[in-house]
Amino acid sequence: MVNIIWIIFIICGIIFGFVTNNMTVVNNTIMESATKSLDMIIKIFPVLALWMGLMNIASKSKLLDKLSKLLSPILTKLFPEIPKNHESLSLIASNIIANMFGLGSAATPFGLKAMESLQKLNKKKDTATRSMITFLVINTSGVTIVPTTIISMRLMHGSNEPTKIVLACLISTVCSTIGGIIVDRFLARRYKN
Amino acid sequence: MVLIIIIYGVKNGLNVYETFLEGATSSFSMITTLFPTFLAMMLGVNLLIDSGFLTFLLSFFKPLFMLLNIPTDILPLAAIRPISGTATLALLNNIYTKYGTDSTTGLLASVMQGATDTTLYVITLYFGSVGIRKIRYSLFAGLCADLIGIIASIIVVKCLF
């Protein structure tokens, strides 16, 4: 799947660049992509290290377990395959909570840890499980209570009411999360048969 | 949040410092698996955007947006949102400078940004970190969620503001 998309992206990009006589741009892009991805890794690395450290404290002090208990009634319904009290549930809960408060940089390490722990339950190591996909859908459509990035960007651009969009964001993300879960359930059933 | 975590750790009699170091160390191995996936994704996405192919594709959708009375400048934002976070932020910046943050377009862009996520990035990041190659229907499901978010944000903004 990713393979096909990747091939399409690259071939379309290069051919289109060729047709529209934009080859210099294409050549630059190919070279720059490598540098840009390293930049991204360098940006994400310190945050990851910091939060992985903090997360280790949170998980060993049983703070994560406490959080996950709050969400466990919903989570057990959404992830029927995960055994009760499995560590991945508390990690998923923390990821969702961090996302809710717009702490994207904190949410990612939780999410990666959750994925790692879901992978332990996975029998076919190269194939995504149903739980993993449900988790991804919840994560990408995640309910946001405080969209920190957007508020700060609006503030930066001199908005009078940077928080004006909070309610609208909340309604929209609730819609997309519910919609996403429905689509996910539907597809999961279809793929089984 | 940081304070809560630390205090809770101390309360539970943990060696907070050691535990922190242990966790931070484990990020190294994660980064090394992530880099190749990132590189591949950046290459694909940037080629698609920089070559102008995406803009070309989008020009077909413009009439539809005009018909529905939705600002067409929002279109690239909606299309690029699932595939590139940095590109979206750049576009959002442009919209804010061009229309102002509190114009209809500015508000719609803000809500849309908040309601969706960089699905492709999340998929590469999360699946890449544990070495999953067969992602099955996840991309489709994620994009559906984004689409629902985009449609919802358009409706919500029309109703609320």
XYZ file of C-alpha atoms in Angstrom:
354
model
C 0.000 0.000 0.000
C 2.597 2.562 1.076
C 4.789 1.120 -1.628
C 2.273 1.905 -4.367
C 1.541 5.402 -3.054
C 5.207 6.177 -2.798
C 5.840 5.058 -6.373
C 2.886 7.114 -7.627
C 4.037 10.230 -5.749
C 7.546 10.011 -7.116
C 6.689 9.087 -10.694
C 3.903 11.677 -10.971
C 6.112 14.343 -9.460
C 9.072 13.706 -11.740
C 7.029 13.280 -14.929
C 4.969 16.367 -14.221
C 8.115 18.348 -13.543
C 9.550 17.103 -16.831
C 6.428 17.960 -18.826
C 6.135 21.445 -17.353
C 9.846 22.052 -17.827
C 10.482 22.284 -14.124
C 13.316 19.808 -13.903
C 15.612 22.085 -11.903
C 12.985 22.313 -9.174
C 12.555 18.543 -9.202
C 16.292 17.980 -8.975
C 16.583 20.406 -6.090
C 13.683 18.757 -4.309
C 15.299 15.346 -4.525
C 18.494 16.671 -2.985
C 16.778 18.852 -0.410
C 14.443 16.123 0.830
C 17.317 14.348 2.489
C 18.434 17.462 4.344
C 14.875 18.367 5.253
C 14.160 14.965 6.719
C 17.296 15.197 8.819
C 16.131 18.625 9.998
C 12.842 17.097 11.003
C 14.551 14.271 12.871
C 16.762 16.783 14.652
C 13.689 18.772 15.614
C 11.771 15.793 16.890
C 14.653 14.036 18.632
C 15.113 16.288 21.702
C 11.368 16.445 22.276
C 11.131 12.711 21.982
C 14.005 12.162 24.393
C 12.554 14.619 26.899
C 9.078 13.143 26.852
C 10.260 9.557 26.796
C 12.114 10.366 29.980
C 9.107 11.980 31.605
C 6.874 9.223 30.360
C 9.053 6.622 31.955
C 8.472 8.353 35.284
C 4.748 8.587 34.615
C 4.510 4.945 33.745
C 6.627 3.635 36.629
C 4.813 5.791 39.152
C 1.528 4.267 37.955
C 0.256 7.686 36.880
C -0.501 6.295 33.449
C -2.540 3.454 34.892
C -4.620 5.961 36.761
C -5.279 7.960 33.613
C -6.209 4.936 31.628
C -8.757 3.899 34.235
C -10.624 7.088 33.418
C -10.895 6.148 29.786
C -10.998 2.380 30.152
C -14.756 1.912 29.692
C -14.495 3.476 26.242
C -11.149 1.949 25.385
C -12.133 -1.649 26.112
C -15.055 -1.236 23.730
C -12.869 0.280 21.020
C -10.048 -2.216 21.422
C -11.651 -5.563 22.172
C -8.503 -7.469 21.166
C -6.287 -5.907 23.822
C -6.242 -7.893 27.067
C -7.549 -5.970 30.059
C -4.919 -4.061 32.042
C -2.402 -4.393 29.225
C 0.143 -1.568 29.238
C -0.831 -0.460 25.748
C -4.227 0.705 27.006
C -2.718 3.183 29.429
C -0.336 4.427 26.758
C -3.185 4.893 24.316
C -5.127 6.759 27.000
C -2.184 9.071 27.649
C -1.786 9.704 23.945
C -5.438 10.628 23.605
C -5.321 12.905 26.655
C -2.171 14.681 25.468
C -3.812 15.175 22.066
C -6.930 16.593 23.698
C -4.892 19.379 25.220
C -3.049 20.025 21.994
C 0.245 18.738 23.347
C 1.224 17.179 20.039
C 4.865 16.876 20.981
C 3.966 15.004 24.150
C 1.378 12.875 22.410
C 3.782 11.459 19.835
C 6.120 9.630 22.236
C 3.106 8.160 24.029
C 1.730 7.068 20.684
C 5.009 5.503 19.601
C 5.271 3.633 22.890
C 1.678 2.488 22.508
C 2.477 1.221 19.026
C 5.486 -0.651 20.329
C 3.374 -2.330 22.926
C 0.629 -3.154 20.416
C 3.307 -4.716 18.241
C 4.090 -7.123 21.071
C 0.545 -8.451 20.762
C 0.877 -8.689 16.998
C 1.348 -12.143 15.502
C 2.271 -11.050 11.977
C 5.025 -8.536 12.612
C 4.888 -6.790 9.246
C 1.121 -6.386 9.112
C -0.992 -3.845 10.957
C -3.518 -5.235 13.414
C -7.058 -4.024 13.806
C -6.262 -2.362 17.130
C -3.350 -0.510 15.575
C -5.545 0.874 12.830
C -8.285 1.897 15.253
C -5.641 3.636 17.326
C -4.295 5.453 14.285
C -7.722 6.636 13.239
C -8.468 7.943 16.724
C -5.076 9.557 16.797
C -5.291 11.314 13.440
C -8.835 12.517 13.974
C -8.186 13.094 17.691
C -10.595 15.155 19.743
C -8.933 18.478 20.545
C -10.095 20.617 23.446
C -7.284 23.149 23.278
C -5.693 23.451 19.830
C -2.456 24.974 21.133
C -0.613 25.306 17.821
C -3.411 27.145 16.077
C -4.086 29.448 18.995
C -0.437 30.409 19.158
C -0.283 30.923 15.396
C -3.372 33.106 15.481
C -1.861 35.083 18.317
C 1.329 35.491 16.348
C -0.631 36.964 13.455
C -2.302 39.505 15.695
C -5.728 37.965 16.124
C -8.095 39.789 18.471
C -9.733 36.599 19.602
C -7.237 33.771 19.162
C -9.467 31.358 21.063
C -12.562 32.094 19.016
C -12.171 28.853 17.101
C -12.031 26.519 20.107
C -15.687 25.496 20.125
C -15.796 25.072 16.349
C -12.657 22.936 16.484
C -14.127 20.794 19.212
C -17.347 20.145 17.307
C -15.469 19.354 14.104
C -13.040 16.956 15.740
C -15.826 15.151 17.575
C -17.500 14.678 14.178
C -14.325 13.448 12.525
C -13.475 11.107 15.395
C -16.928 9.544 15.447
C -16.987 9.375 11.655
C -13.501 7.877 11.624
C -14.418 5.204 14.134
C -17.512 4.262 12.141
C -15.458 3.973 8.941
C -12.833 1.971 10.802
C -15.404 -0.473 12.208
C -17.008 -0.865 8.829
C -13.705 -1.565 7.074
C -12.518 -3.906 9.811
C -15.602 -6.027 9.312
C -15.235 -6.016 5.551
C -11.580 -6.987 5.654
C -12.303 -9.916 7.912
C -14.661 -11.540 5.425
C 2.071 18.655 33.243
C 5.803 18.182 33.748
C 5.417 19.182 37.390
C 2.554 16.768 37.976
C 4.543 13.890 36.528
C 7.610 14.650 38.641
C 5.661 15.177 41.855
C 3.715 12.001 41.308
C 6.953 10.146 40.731
C 8.486 11.466 43.944
C 5.335 10.645 45.856
C 5.586 7.051 44.731
C 9.155 6.744 45.959
C 10.782 6.584 42.545
C 14.336 7.553 41.692
C 13.000 10.208 39.357
C 16.343 11.159 37.845
C 17.402 7.607 36.969
C 13.985 6.809 35.574
C 14.105 9.902 33.405
C 17.500 8.967 31.984
C 16.386 5.436 31.302
C 13.401 6.677 29.319
C 15.369 9.311 27.434
C 17.961 6.742 26.380
C 15.325 4.610 24.714
C 14.585 7.443 22.293
C 17.866 6.772 20.479
C 16.797 3.446 19.078
C 13.488 4.922 18.030
C 15.147 7.724 16.090
C 17.361 5.372 14.119
C 14.372 3.369 12.874
C 12.508 6.572 12.094
C 15.038 8.343 9.927
C 14.790 6.143 6.792
C 10.988 6.250 6.877
C 11.048 10.023 7.203
C 13.476 10.356 4.354
C 11.349 8.257 2.032
C 8.195 10.123 2.899
C 9.746 13.563 2.515
C 11.055 12.647 -0.898
C 7.679 11.464 -2.169
C 5.608 14.265 -0.698
C 7.983 17.047 -1.695
C 8.237 15.806 -5.258
C 4.469 15.801 -5.528
C 4.100 19.306 -4.127
C 7.161 21.047 -5.606
C 6.650 19.741 -9.122
C 3.330 21.547 -9.175
C 1.433 18.327 -9.780
C -0.799 18.791 -6.754
C -1.721 22.356 -7.711
C -2.512 21.067 -11.185
C -4.799 18.354 -9.802
C -6.520 20.793 -7.482
C -7.417 23.183 -10.279
C -10.078 20.658 -11.306
C -11.852 21.005 -7.979
C -12.016 24.789 -7.952
C -15.387 25.128 -9.728
C -17.008 22.834 -7.174
C -15.773 24.961 -4.299
C -16.942 28.147 -5.997
C -20.336 26.575 -6.494
C -20.610 25.780 -2.785
C -19.485 29.280 -1.881
C -16.393 28.099 -0.047
C -13.233 30.239 -0.354
C -11.062 28.488 -2.952
C -7.870 29.433 -1.159
C -8.799 26.864 1.427
C -8.520 24.060 -1.138
C -4.728 23.561 -1.135
C -4.811 23.597 2.657
C -7.427 20.861 2.761
C -5.548 18.784 0.203
C -2.075 19.087 1.671
C -3.146 18.775 5.285
C -3.095 14.953 5.396
C 0.273 14.626 3.667
C 2.535 17.363 5.002
C 2.483 19.217 8.294
C 5.144 21.782 7.460
C 3.570 22.591 4.102
C 0.207 23.145 5.774
C 1.666 25.488 8.360
C 3.237 27.497 5.551
C -0.108 27.690 3.761
C -1.878 28.659 6.977
C 0.655 31.437 7.412
C -0.125 32.714 3.919
C -3.851 32.683 4.537
C -3.460 34.579 7.812
C -1.317 37.261 6.197
C -3.537 37.549 3.143
C -6.970 37.543 4.770
C -6.342 38.129 8.474
C -6.957 35.627 11.236
C -10.536 36.615 11.980
C -11.899 36.720 8.431
C -14.143 33.876 7.319
C -11.296 32.342 5.366
C -8.938 32.738 8.307
C -11.392 31.188 10.718
C -12.211 28.326 8.380
C -8.521 27.641 7.874
C -7.972 27.622 11.648
C -10.823 25.231 12.341
C -9.853 22.960 9.484
C -6.309 22.843 10.741
C -7.557 21.900 14.193
C -10.022 19.285 13.012
C -7.624 17.247 10.912
C -4.185 15.770 11.204
C -1.230 14.839 9.049
C -2.496 11.316 8.501
C 0.282 10.206 6.194
C 2.901 11.489 8.615
C 1.298 9.752 11.569
C 1.034 6.500 9.630
C 4.670 6.601 8.500
C 5.825 7.612 11.944
C 3.828 5.104 13.973
C 4.032 2.130 11.642
C 7.596 2.971 10.679
C 8.734 2.925 14.292
C 7.693 -0.709 14.752
C 8.522 -1.907 11.248
C 5.048 -2.525 9.888
C 4.910 -2.519 6.092
C 1.444 -3.855 5.352
C -0.751 -1.066 6.587
C -4.018 -2.549 5.216
C -6.958 -0.162 5.237
C -5.455 2.311 7.721
C -4.613 5.039 5.208
C -8.076 4.944 3.730
C -9.724 5.056 7.158
C -7.464 7.918 8.251
C -8.173 9.928 5.123
C -11.906 9.341 5.554
C -11.656 10.761 9.055
C -9.824 13.792 7.649
C -12.419 14.288 4.962
C -15.187 14.136 7.545
C -13.243 16.661 9.622
C -12.881 19.002 6.648
C -16.560 18.798 5.751
C -17.560 19.208 9.392
C -15.349 22.276 9.806
C -16.850 23.931 6.732
C -20.381 23.331 8.041
C -19.539 24.358 11.593
C -17.856 27.590 10.511
C -20.823 28.453 8.286
C -23.201 27.918 11.189
C -21.212 29.484 14.021
C -19.664 32.582 12.507
